[in-house]
Amino acid sequence: MRSKMLTAGLVLALTAALGGAAPADARPGGRPKLADPHPCPGQPGFTCSTLTVPLDHTGRVPGTLALPVATADNADAPKGVLLFLTGGPGQGGVGTITRIAKQRLPEVAKNYRIVMLDQRGTGPSGAVRCPGLQAEVGSSDIATPSASAVQECARILGDTAPLYSTDQSVADFDRLRQALGVPKMVVDGVSYGSFTAARYAIAHPHNVSKVILDSVLPHHATASASLYLTGLTAEARVLREACAVAPACGYDPAEDLAWVVRHRGTADGVRIFDTIVSYEFADPTYRNPAAGDIIGALHEARGGAPARLDGLLAAYQPGGDDPAGFSSGLHAATLCADSRFPWGSAATPLALRRPLLSLTSRTLPESATWPYTTGVATQQGFIQTCLPWPAERPASNPAGPLPDVPVLLLNGDRDLSTPLEWAREEAAQAPQGKLVIVPGESHSIQNRERGHAGRDAVISFLLST
């Protein structure tokens, strides 16, 4: 068991130790290339290859990483390259290129060469593997892990943990652009991919022609975001709007939620928050009886009949996801490097974090978290994962605007993973930004929208001059 748990850390440590003689294409000044091109297994029309990148683009730590890349075979596409970035952080990309290019965006794929990659620490060959976190929280942002699972993951990664920040991934993306031999590309990101797409555009403004931000996470990290305050308070708006659709509920679901959370306590409050955010992927109406009708379940629980709500909490219990599909270890390493917290950044000593978090907890007004509580805000996964994470060099946190290039922002008005309020915030930072709100839809428009309005907006944006 111990040898399996330490595999990822040992491999990275050995890679770094032997990395003094990195191949020329992986050195910071070397010319990158895509190696070993071959047809992508089970994905006709796409070529898979490997991009070798520095383990640490700053040069402080030697070594390399091999990132799987998938490229569409239409290398002469009339409108050039579109780099499509997946979310998480923790999701790979190579295995989903057929779904994105052929099933969801075929009109785009006729005009652009779509490229996807398994970002560092993700995918079948490169996933960071932290067994405790994987078992406890899986792909959930919100579920609260144990401190022991977090500490186990930090031990597995050791000194390599800061090398999974978005700064390093952004540098990987530009190595990929160079390997593709293009001066500019469209960058299209979903969820956390919108964060990396925006960060890439800010870091390399002359190398992007257009940017798409789908289900938007603002590029400037704040303590409010790590507390998930916008997501907590957005639930009142979303549930009320869903309840107002004919035939109207006739009651206030936000009041029901607030009552249930306060009567069941903080631990169940976090579970309810996690369940509602997960539930949106199955039922963006939040009222479909076939999916469990989360709004009705909350109303029944307030009325003294909690069975349906308890069934939903059990059905959406997090944990156990395959790390090849979603790495919870990578998720933790990236968020803890990138985010800003009530205690500051990743550099804040552990001894200071809990007192500063307690101070924030005492000063937050009820309106900052309602219909939830301050306890839910401070006990959910973003905070409780990074609270015991070892102090390290933090990632950058640019506060300036996006570059002056065309930017399309997409968000469902029922999205609770990345609520519409965040998209409005980011749109204000885009000089050429256009926000398209997709009514009745939840998270990940390009990948999961039931209709076509959002994708039509993408097609129009990309095919225009």
Short mmCIF file of C-alpha atoms in Angstrom, two decimals:
data_model
loop_
_atom_site.label_atom_id
_atom_site.label_comp_id
_atom_site.label_asym_id
_atom_site.label_seq_id
_atom_site.Cartn_x
_atom_site.Cartn_y
_atom_site.Cartn_z
CA MET A 1 0.00 0.00 0.00
CA ARG A 2 2.70 2.50 0.92
CA SER A 3 4.63 1.94 -2.33
CA LYS A 4 1.47 2.56 -4.39
CA MET A 5 0.65 5.72 -2.46
CA LEU A 6 4.10 7.18 -3.07
CA THR A 7 4.37 6.29 -6.76
CA ALA A 8 3.47 9.72 -8.16
CA GLY A 9 5.80 11.57 -5.82
CA LEU A 10 8.69 9.18 -6.45
CA VAL A 11 8.32 9.38 -10.21
CA LEU A 12 8.34 13.17 -10.10
CA ALA A 13 11.26 13.26 -7.71
CA LEU A 14 13.27 10.94 -9.95
CA THR A 15 12.31 12.93 -13.02
CA ALA A 16 13.53 16.11 -11.36
CA ALA A 17 16.70 14.47 -10.10
CA LEU A 18 17.60 13.14 -13.55
CA GLY A 19 16.42 16.26 -15.35
CA GLY A 20 19.73 18.07 -15.66
CA ALA A 21 20.07 16.74 -19.21
CA ALA A 22 16.60 17.67 -20.39
CA PRO A 23 16.11 17.33 -24.15
CA ALA A 24 16.65 20.54 -26.09
CA ASP A 25 12.98 20.88 -26.97
CA ALA A 26 12.05 20.90 -23.25
CA ARG A 27 14.56 23.47 -22.06
CA PRO A 28 13.17 26.96 -21.40
CA GLY A 29 15.03 28.28 -24.46
CA GLY A 30 14.65 25.17 -26.60
CA ARG A 31 12.34 24.80 -29.56
CA PRO A 32 9.40 22.59 -28.55
CA LYS A 33 7.99 19.86 -30.78
CA LEU A 34 5.28 17.22 -30.77
CA ALA A 35 6.89 13.79 -30.56
CA ASP A 36 5.69 10.30 -31.54
CA PRO A 37 2.64 11.31 -33.63
CA HIS A 38 0.18 8.45 -34.12
CA PRO A 39 -3.59 8.05 -34.66
CA CYS A 40 -5.52 8.61 -31.44
CA PRO A 41 -6.88 5.22 -30.34
CA GLY A 42 -10.63 5.07 -30.90
CA GLN A 43 -10.76 8.68 -32.13
CA PRO A 44 -10.46 8.71 -35.93
CA GLY A 45 -9.52 12.04 -37.46
CA PHE A 46 -7.17 12.99 -34.62
CA THR A 47 -3.46 12.54 -34.07
CA CYS A 48 -2.02 11.94 -30.62
CA SER A 49 1.50 12.96 -29.68
CA THR A 50 3.59 14.07 -26.72
CA LEU A 51 4.79 17.52 -25.74
CA THR A 52 7.81 17.56 -23.44
CA VAL A 53 7.84 20.60 -21.16
CA PRO A 54 10.04 21.77 -18.29
CA LEU A 55 8.89 20.51 -14.92
CA ASP A 56 9.45 24.07 -13.69
CA HIS A 57 9.30 26.85 -16.26
CA THR A 58 11.16 29.18 -13.90
CA GLY A 59 14.20 26.93 -14.09
CA ARG A 60 14.47 26.52 -10.31
CA VAL A 61 13.71 22.77 -10.40
CA PRO A 62 15.23 20.58 -13.14
CA GLY A 63 13.33 17.87 -14.96
CA THR A 64 10.61 17.46 -17.55
CA LEU A 65 7.03 16.29 -17.97
CA ALA A 66 5.52 14.56 -21.00
CA LEU A 67 2.03 15.91 -21.76
CA PRO A 68 -0.30 13.98 -24.09
CA VAL A 69 -1.73 16.15 -26.90
CA ALA A 70 -4.50 15.47 -29.43
CA THR A 71 -4.73 17.50 -32.64
CA ALA A 72 -7.34 17.40 -35.37
CA ASP A 73 -5.93 16.18 -38.67
CA ASN A 74 -7.07 19.26 -40.62
CA ALA A 75 -3.74 21.03 -40.19
CA ASP A 76 -4.67 23.44 -43.00
CA ALA A 77 -7.91 24.60 -41.32
CA PRO A 78 -8.78 28.00 -42.80
CA LYS A 79 -9.17 29.80 -39.46
CA GLY A 80 -6.21 28.29 -37.67
CA VAL A 81 -5.84 26.59 -34.28
CA LEU A 82 -8.37 26.52 -31.43
CA LEU A 83 -7.00 25.28 -28.11
CA PHE A 84 -9.87 23.87 -26.06
CA LEU A 85 -9.18 23.74 -22.31
CA THR A 86 -11.04 21.46 -19.92
CA GLY A 87 -11.94 22.18 -16.31
CA GLY A 88 -11.54 20.96 -12.79
CA PRO A 89 -8.72 21.58 -12.24
CA GLY A 90 -8.19 17.86 -12.58
CA GLN A 91 -9.78 16.84 -15.90
CA GLY A 92 -7.77 15.59 -18.85
CA GLY A 93 -8.58 16.65 -22.40
CA VAL A 94 -7.23 14.18 -24.95
CA GLY A 95 -9.93 11.57 -24.38
CA THR A 96 -12.75 14.05 -25.02
CA ILE A 97 -11.63 15.66 -28.28
CA THR A 98 -14.05 13.61 -30.39
CA ARG A 99 -17.00 14.66 -28.24
CA ILE A 100 -16.07 18.33 -28.39
CA ALA A 101 -15.04 18.55 -32.04
CA LYS A 102 -17.41 16.12 -33.74
CA GLN A 103 -20.44 15.88 -31.48
CA ARG A 104 -20.74 19.28 -29.82
CA LEU A 105 -18.98 21.75 -32.13
CA PRO A 106 -18.83 20.19 -35.62
CA GLU A 107 -19.42 23.56 -37.31
CA VAL A 108 -16.34 24.94 -35.56
CA ALA A 109 -14.28 21.85 -36.34
CA LYS A 110 -14.77 22.42 -40.08
CA ASN A 111 -12.99 25.77 -39.87
CA TYR A 112 -10.54 25.36 -37.00
CA ARG A 113 -7.93 22.81 -36.08
CA ILE A 114 -9.09 21.83 -32.60
CA VAL A 115 -6.32 20.90 -30.17
CA MET A 116 -6.65 19.48 -26.65
CA LEU A 117 -4.16 18.24 -24.08
CA ASP A 118 -3.94 16.48 -20.76
CA GLN A 119 -2.72 19.33 -18.61
CA ARG A 120 0.07 18.56 -16.15
CA GLY A 121 -1.10 16.23 -13.41
CA THR A 122 -4.14 14.94 -15.34
CA GLY A 123 -5.12 12.11 -17.67
CA PRO A 124 -4.47 8.35 -17.72
CA SER A 125 -0.69 8.64 -17.99
CA GLY A 126 -0.01 11.70 -15.84
CA ALA A 127 -2.66 11.98 -13.15
CA VAL A 128 -1.56 12.99 -9.68
CA ARG A 129 -2.77 10.15 -7.47
CA CYS A 130 -3.72 10.90 -3.88
CA PRO A 131 -5.73 7.91 -2.64
CA GLY A 132 -7.20 9.52 0.46
CA LEU A 133 -8.51 12.63 -1.29
CA GLN A 134 -9.70 10.59 -4.24
CA ALA A 135 -11.75 8.35 -1.95
CA GLU A 136 -13.17 11.16 0.18
CA VAL A 137 -14.01 13.94 -2.27
CA GLY A 138 -13.41 12.70 -5.82
CA SER A 139 -14.38 15.44 -8.26
CA SER A 140 -16.21 17.62 -5.73
CA ASP A 141 -15.08 21.20 -5.07
CA ILE A 142 -17.28 21.48 -2.00
CA ALA A 143 -17.08 18.22 -0.04
CA THR A 144 -14.94 18.57 3.09
CA PRO A 145 -11.87 16.31 3.16
CA SER A 146 -10.17 15.12 6.30
CA ALA A 147 -6.95 16.87 7.25
CA SER A 148 -5.16 13.50 7.09
CA ALA A 149 -6.17 13.00 3.45
CA VAL A 150 -4.93 16.49 2.56
CA GLN A 151 -1.66 15.95 4.41
CA GLU A 152 -1.16 12.58 2.72
CA CYS A 153 -1.52 14.23 -0.68
CA ALA A 154 0.91 16.99 0.24
CA ARG A 155 3.45 14.36 1.30
CA ILE A 156 3.03 12.48 -1.98
CA LEU A 157 3.74 15.63 -3.99
CA GLY A 158 6.42 16.98 -1.71
CA ASP A 159 8.44 19.84 -3.17
CA THR A 160 6.75 19.42 -6.57
CA ALA A 161 3.37 20.66 -5.29
CA PRO A 162 3.85 24.32 -6.41
CA LEU A 163 4.70 23.08 -9.93
CA TYR A 164 1.01 22.35 -10.58
CA SER A 165 -0.06 25.98 -10.44
CA THR A 166 -1.87 27.67 -13.31
CA ASP A 167 1.29 29.69 -14.01
CA GLN A 168 3.07 26.49 -15.02
CA SER A 169 0.13 25.30 -17.14
CA VAL A 170 -0.04 28.65 -18.94
CA ALA A 171 3.63 28.27 -19.84
CA ASP A 172 2.86 24.74 -21.10
CA PHE A 173 0.17 26.16 -23.38
CA ASP A 174 2.60 28.53 -25.01
CA ARG A 175 5.10 25.71 -25.56
CA LEU A 176 2.27 23.89 -27.30
CA ARG A 177 1.53 26.90 -29.49
CA GLN A 178 5.19 27.03 -30.51
CA ALA A 179 5.21 23.29 -31.25
CA LEU A 180 2.16 23.76 -33.48
CA GLY A 181 4.03 26.48 -35.36
CA VAL A 182 1.33 29.15 -35.14
CA PRO A 183 1.78 32.80 -34.10
CA LYS A 184 -1.73 33.10 -32.63
CA MET A 185 -4.54 30.81 -31.60
CA VAL A 186 -8.07 30.97 -30.26
CA VAL A 187 -8.19 29.88 -26.62
CA ASP A 188 -11.49 28.38 -25.45
CA GLY A 189 -11.91 27.30 -21.83
CA VAL A 190 -14.75 25.81 -19.80
CA SER A 191 -15.09 26.30 -16.02
CA TYR A 192 -11.53 26.17 -14.60
CA GLY A 193 -10.55 26.16 -18.28
CA SER A 194 -11.97 29.69 -18.48
CA PHE A 195 -9.58 30.69 -15.69
CA THR A 196 -6.59 29.20 -17.53
CA ALA A 197 -7.73 30.67 -20.86
CA ALA A 198 -7.96 34.16 -19.35
CA ARG A 199 -4.61 33.77 -17.59
CA TYR A 200 -3.01 32.64 -20.87
CA ALA A 201 -4.46 35.65 -22.70
CA ILE A 202 -3.12 38.00 -20.02
CA ALA A 203 0.34 36.39 -20.03
CA HIS A 204 0.56 36.15 -23.84
CA PRO A 205 -1.73 38.85 -25.26
CA HIS A 206 -0.02 38.88 -28.66
CA ASN A 207 -0.48 35.13 -29.12
CA VAL A 208 -4.29 35.03 -28.92
CA SER A 209 -6.71 36.09 -31.64
CA LYS A 210 -9.96 35.43 -29.73
CA VAL A 211 -10.94 34.07 -26.33
CA ILE A 212 -14.00 32.09 -25.21
CA LEU A 213 -14.79 31.84 -21.50
CA ASP A 214 -17.56 29.31 -20.81
CA SER A 215 -19.00 28.94 -17.28
CA VAL A 216 -16.74 31.63 -16.00
CA LEU A 217 -14.31 31.59 -13.10
CA PRO A 218 -12.84 35.11 -12.76
CA HIS A 219 -9.11 35.27 -13.43
CA HIS A 220 -8.30 37.32 -10.30
CA ALA A 221 -8.44 35.12 -7.21
CA THR A 222 -10.00 36.56 -4.05
CA ALA A 223 -10.75 35.40 -0.51
CA SER A 224 -14.44 35.75 -1.34
CA ALA A 225 -14.09 33.17 -4.11
CA SER A 226 -12.32 30.64 -1.86
CA LEU A 227 -15.15 31.05 0.66
CA TYR A 228 -17.55 30.45 -2.27
CA LEU A 229 -19.65 33.44 -1.13
CA THR A 230 -21.03 34.16 -4.60
CA GLY A 231 -22.02 30.53 -5.09
CA LEU A 232 -23.68 30.33 -1.68
CA THR A 233 -25.79 33.44 -2.14
CA ALA A 234 -26.58 32.71 -5.81
CA GLU A 235 -28.60 29.68 -4.77
CA ALA A 236 -31.41 31.92 -3.52
CA ARG A 237 -31.70 33.58 -6.95
CA VAL A 238 -31.45 30.35 -8.94
CA LEU A 239 -33.90 28.34 -6.85
CA ARG A 240 -36.42 31.19 -6.79
CA GLU A 241 -36.20 31.60 -10.57
CA ALA A 242 -36.67 27.85 -11.02
CA CYS A 243 -39.63 27.90 -8.63
CA ALA A 244 -41.29 30.74 -10.58
CA VAL A 245 -41.49 28.73 -13.81
CA ALA A 246 -45.08 27.68 -14.48
CA PRO A 247 -46.61 25.97 -12.69
CA ALA A 248 -45.06 28.03 -9.90
CA CYS A 249 -44.17 26.32 -6.63
CA GLY A 250 -46.17 28.72 -4.48
CA TYR A 251 -43.51 28.89 -1.77
CA ASP A 252 -40.01 30.31 -1.32
CA PRO A 253 -37.35 27.62 -1.86
CA ALA A 254 -34.58 29.89 -0.54
CA GLU A 255 -36.39 30.20 2.80
CA ASP A 256 -36.83 26.41 2.84
CA LEU A 257 -33.11 25.94 2.20
CA ALA A 258 -32.15 28.43 4.91
CA TRP A 259 -34.43 26.73 7.44
CA VAL A 260 -33.14 23.23 6.66
CA VAL A 261 -29.48 24.26 6.83
CA ARG A 262 -29.95 25.97 10.20
CA HIS A 263 -31.86 23.03 11.66
CA ARG A 264 -29.48 20.33 10.42
CA GLY A 265 -26.17 21.98 11.25
CA THR A 266 -22.96 22.86 9.43
CA ALA A 267 -21.86 19.39 8.31
CA ASP A 268 -25.20 18.70 6.66
CA GLY A 269 -25.21 22.26 5.32
CA VAL A 270 -22.01 21.51 3.42
CA ARG A 271 -23.49 18.22 2.17
CA ILE A 272 -26.63 20.03 0.99
CA PHE A 273 -24.57 22.70 -0.77
CA ASP A 274 -22.47 20.01 -2.49
CA THR A 275 -25.56 18.03 -3.46
CA ILE A 276 -27.39 20.99 -5.01
CA VAL A 277 -24.34 21.98 -7.06
CA SER A 278 -23.92 18.36 -8.21
CA TYR A 279 -27.66 18.03 -8.87
CA GLU A 280 -27.59 20.82 -11.47
CA PHE A 281 -25.74 18.48 -13.84
CA ALA A 282 -28.70 16.09 -13.82
CA ASP A 283 -31.55 18.60 -13.67
CA PRO A 284 -31.01 22.31 -14.38
CA THR A 285 -34.73 22.86 -13.69
CA TYR A 286 -34.15 21.73 -10.08
CA ARG A 287 -37.74 20.47 -10.10
CA ASN A 288 -37.87 17.33 -12.25
CA PRO A 289 -39.45 14.49 -10.22
CA ALA A 290 -37.55 11.91 -12.28
CA ALA A 291 -34.25 13.41 -11.07
CA GLY A 292 -35.40 13.84 -7.46
CA ASP A 293 -36.87 17.38 -7.46
CA ILE A 294 -34.37 19.02 -5.10
CA ILE A 295 -36.65 22.03 -4.56
CA GLY A 296 -39.55 19.78 -3.56
CA ALA A 297 -37.25 17.69 -1.36
CA LEU A 298 -36.13 20.76 0.58
CA HIS A 299 -39.75 21.87 1.04
CA GLU A 300 -40.74 18.45 2.32
CA ALA A 301 -37.78 18.39 4.71
CA ARG A 302 -38.84 21.72 6.17
CA GLY A 303 -42.32 20.28 6.62
CA GLY A 304 -40.99 17.32 8.62
CA ALA A 305 -40.53 14.72 5.86
CA PRO A 306 -36.79 14.54 5.13
CA ALA A 307 -36.71 11.14 3.37
CA ARG A 308 -36.43 12.48 -0.17
CA LEU A 309 -33.71 14.98 0.75
CA ASP A 310 -31.79 12.28 2.62
CA GLY A 311 -32.04 10.06 -0.46
CA LEU A 312 -30.55 12.79 -2.64
CA LEU A 313 -27.72 13.40 -0.17
CA ALA A 314 -26.90 9.70 -0.32
CA ALA A 315 -27.19 9.54 -4.11
CA TYR A 316 -24.78 12.44 -4.57
CA GLN A 317 -22.26 11.32 -1.97
CA PRO A 318 -18.86 12.38 -3.38
CA GLY A 319 -15.69 10.36 -3.74
CA GLY A 320 -14.27 7.41 -5.61
CA ASP A 321 -13.77 8.97 -9.03
CA ASP A 322 -11.01 7.45 -11.18
CA PRO A 323 -8.03 9.85 -11.02
CA ALA A 324 -7.45 9.24 -14.73
CA GLY A 325 -10.75 11.07 -15.30
CA PHE A 326 -10.43 13.59 -12.49
CA SER A 327 -7.43 13.95 -10.19
CA SER A 328 -8.42 15.29 -6.79
CA GLY A 329 -4.73 15.58 -5.92
CA LEU A 330 -4.06 17.86 -8.88
CA HIS A 331 -7.21 19.78 -7.97
CA ALA A 332 -5.89 20.42 -4.47
CA ALA A 333 -2.37 21.33 -5.54
CA THR A 334 -3.56 23.82 -8.14
CA LEU A 335 -6.22 25.51 -6.03
CA CYS A 336 -3.98 25.83 -3.01
CA ALA A 337 -1.24 27.47 -5.11
CA ASP A 338 -3.57 29.71 -7.13
CA SER A 339 -6.20 30.84 -4.66
CA ARG A 340 -6.35 33.63 -2.13
CA PHE A 341 -7.89 32.97 1.26
CA PRO A 342 -9.02 34.72 4.42
CA TRP A 343 -5.48 34.06 5.69
CA GLY A 344 -3.80 35.40 2.53
CA SER A 345 -1.93 33.21 0.03
CA ALA A 346 -0.20 29.83 -0.03
CA ALA A 347 2.82 31.48 1.58
CA THR A 348 1.02 32.18 4.89
CA PRO A 349 2.43 30.00 7.70
CA LEU A 350 0.07 27.27 8.90
CA ALA A 351 0.05 28.60 12.47
CA LEU A 352 -1.55 31.86 11.33
CA ARG A 353 -4.23 30.46 9.08
CA ARG A 354 -6.83 29.22 11.53
CA PRO A 355 -6.82 32.41 13.66
CA LEU A 356 -7.25 34.53 10.53
CA LEU A 357 -10.03 32.26 9.30
CA SER A 358 -11.76 32.55 12.69
CA LEU A 359 -11.52 36.32 12.51
CA THR A 360 -13.17 36.30 9.09
CA SER A 361 -15.86 33.95 10.35
CA ARG A 362 -16.73 36.32 13.20
CA THR A 363 -16.93 39.38 10.97
CA LEU A 364 -18.88 38.00 7.98
CA PRO A 365 -22.44 39.36 7.96
CA GLU A 366 -25.30 36.90 7.57
CA SER A 367 -26.10 38.41 4.17
CA ALA A 368 -22.69 37.29 2.83
CA THR A 369 -23.68 33.61 3.03
CA TRP A 370 -27.51 33.46 3.21
CA PRO A 371 -29.35 31.13 2.66
CA TYR A 372 -26.36 29.25 4.06
CA THR A 373 -24.34 30.07 7.17
CA THR A 374 -20.82 31.24 7.92
CA GLY A 375 -20.06 27.73 9.12
CA VAL A 376 -20.83 26.30 5.69
CA ALA A 377 -18.63 28.92 4.02
CA THR A 378 -15.64 28.13 6.24
CA GLN A 379 -16.07 24.33 6.39
CA GLN A 380 -16.53 23.60 2.67
CA GLY A 381 -13.83 21.99 0.56
CA PHE A 382 -12.05 25.00 -0.91
CA ILE A 383 -11.15 26.24 2.57
CA GLN A 384 -10.67 22.94 4.37
CA THR A 385 -8.40 21.52 1.66
CA CYS A 386 -6.00 24.45 1.68
CA LEU A 387 -6.10 25.23 5.41
CA PRO A 388 -3.65 22.37 6.25
CA TRP A 389 -1.83 22.44 2.89
CA PRO A 390 1.88 23.21 3.50
CA ALA A 391 3.07 26.77 3.01
CA GLU A 392 4.68 27.25 -0.40
CA ARG A 393 5.50 29.83 -3.03
CA PRO A 394 2.12 31.15 -4.27
CA ALA A 395 1.16 31.47 -7.91
CA SER A 396 0.73 34.88 -9.50
CA ASN A 397 -2.61 36.66 -9.25
CA PRO A 398 -3.02 39.27 -12.02
CA ALA A 399 -5.64 41.88 -11.22
CA GLY A 400 -5.60 43.78 -14.50
CA PRO A 401 -8.05 43.53 -17.40
CA LEU A 402 -8.09 40.97 -20.17
CA PRO A 403 -6.24 41.96 -23.36
CA ASP A 404 -7.96 44.06 -26.00
CA VAL A 405 -9.06 41.14 -28.19
CA PRO A 406 -12.56 39.77 -28.89
CA VAL A 407 -13.81 37.80 -25.86
CA LEU A 408 -17.03 35.79 -25.72
CA LEU A 409 -18.33 34.90 -22.25
CA LEU A 410 -21.01 32.23 -21.88
CA ASN A 411 -22.97 31.33 -18.76
CA GLY A 412 -26.17 29.52 -17.95
CA ASP A 413 -28.43 31.48 -15.64
CA ARG A 414 -29.02 28.28 -13.61
CA ASP A 415 -25.29 27.59 -13.12
CA LEU A 416 -24.30 27.15 -9.47
CA SER A 417 -20.79 25.76 -10.03
CA THR A 418 -19.72 29.03 -11.63
CA PRO A 419 -22.68 31.36 -11.08
CA LEU A 420 -23.72 34.07 -13.53
CA GLU A 421 -22.54 36.76 -11.12
CA TRP A 422 -18.94 35.65 -11.77
CA ALA A 423 -19.42 35.95 -15.53
CA ARG A 424 -20.68 39.51 -15.12
CA GLU A 425 -17.65 40.30 -12.98
CA GLU A 426 -15.24 38.95 -15.60
CA ALA A 427 -17.09 40.61 -18.49
CA ALA A 428 -16.36 43.96 -16.87
CA GLN A 429 -12.65 43.16 -17.27
CA ALA A 430 -12.84 42.47 -21.01
CA PRO A 431 -12.51 45.60 -23.24
CA GLN A 432 -14.01 43.68 -26.18
CA GLY A 433 -16.13 41.33 -24.10
CA LYS A 434 -19.60 40.08 -24.98
CA LEU A 435 -21.59 38.17 -22.36
CA VAL A 436 -24.19 35.67 -23.63
CA ILE A 437 -26.56 34.40 -20.93
CA VAL A 438 -28.17 31.07 -21.82
CA PRO A 439 -31.61 30.86 -20.13
CA GLY A 440 -32.51 27.71 -18.26
CA GLU A 441 -29.06 26.13 -18.60
CA SER A 442 -26.54 25.26 -15.95
CA HIS A 443 -22.82 24.49 -16.11
CA SER A 444 -20.62 23.97 -19.20
CA ILE A 445 -22.58 25.34 -22.15
CA GLN A 446 -20.41 24.00 -24.96
CA ASN A 447 -20.25 20.55 -23.43
CA ARG A 448 -23.70 20.11 -21.85
CA GLU A 449 -26.23 22.65 -23.13
CA ARG A 450 -29.49 20.88 -24.02
CA GLY A 451 -30.42 23.38 -26.73
CA HIS A 452 -28.19 25.22 -29.20
CA ALA A 453 -28.43 28.93 -28.35
CA GLY A 454 -25.11 29.07 -26.54
CA ARG A 455 -23.30 27.03 -29.16
CA ASP A 456 -24.84 29.19 -31.89
CA ALA A 457 -23.26 32.20 -30.18
CA VAL A 458 -19.89 30.38 -30.23
CA ILE A 459 -20.23 29.52 -33.91
CA SER A 460 -21.16 33.09 -34.82
CA PHE A 461 -18.29 34.50 -32.76
CA LEU A 462 -15.70 32.14 -34.25
CA LEU A 463 -16.81 32.28 -37.87
CA SER A 464 -17.06 36.07 -38.00
CA THR A 465 -14.07 37.98 -39.36
#
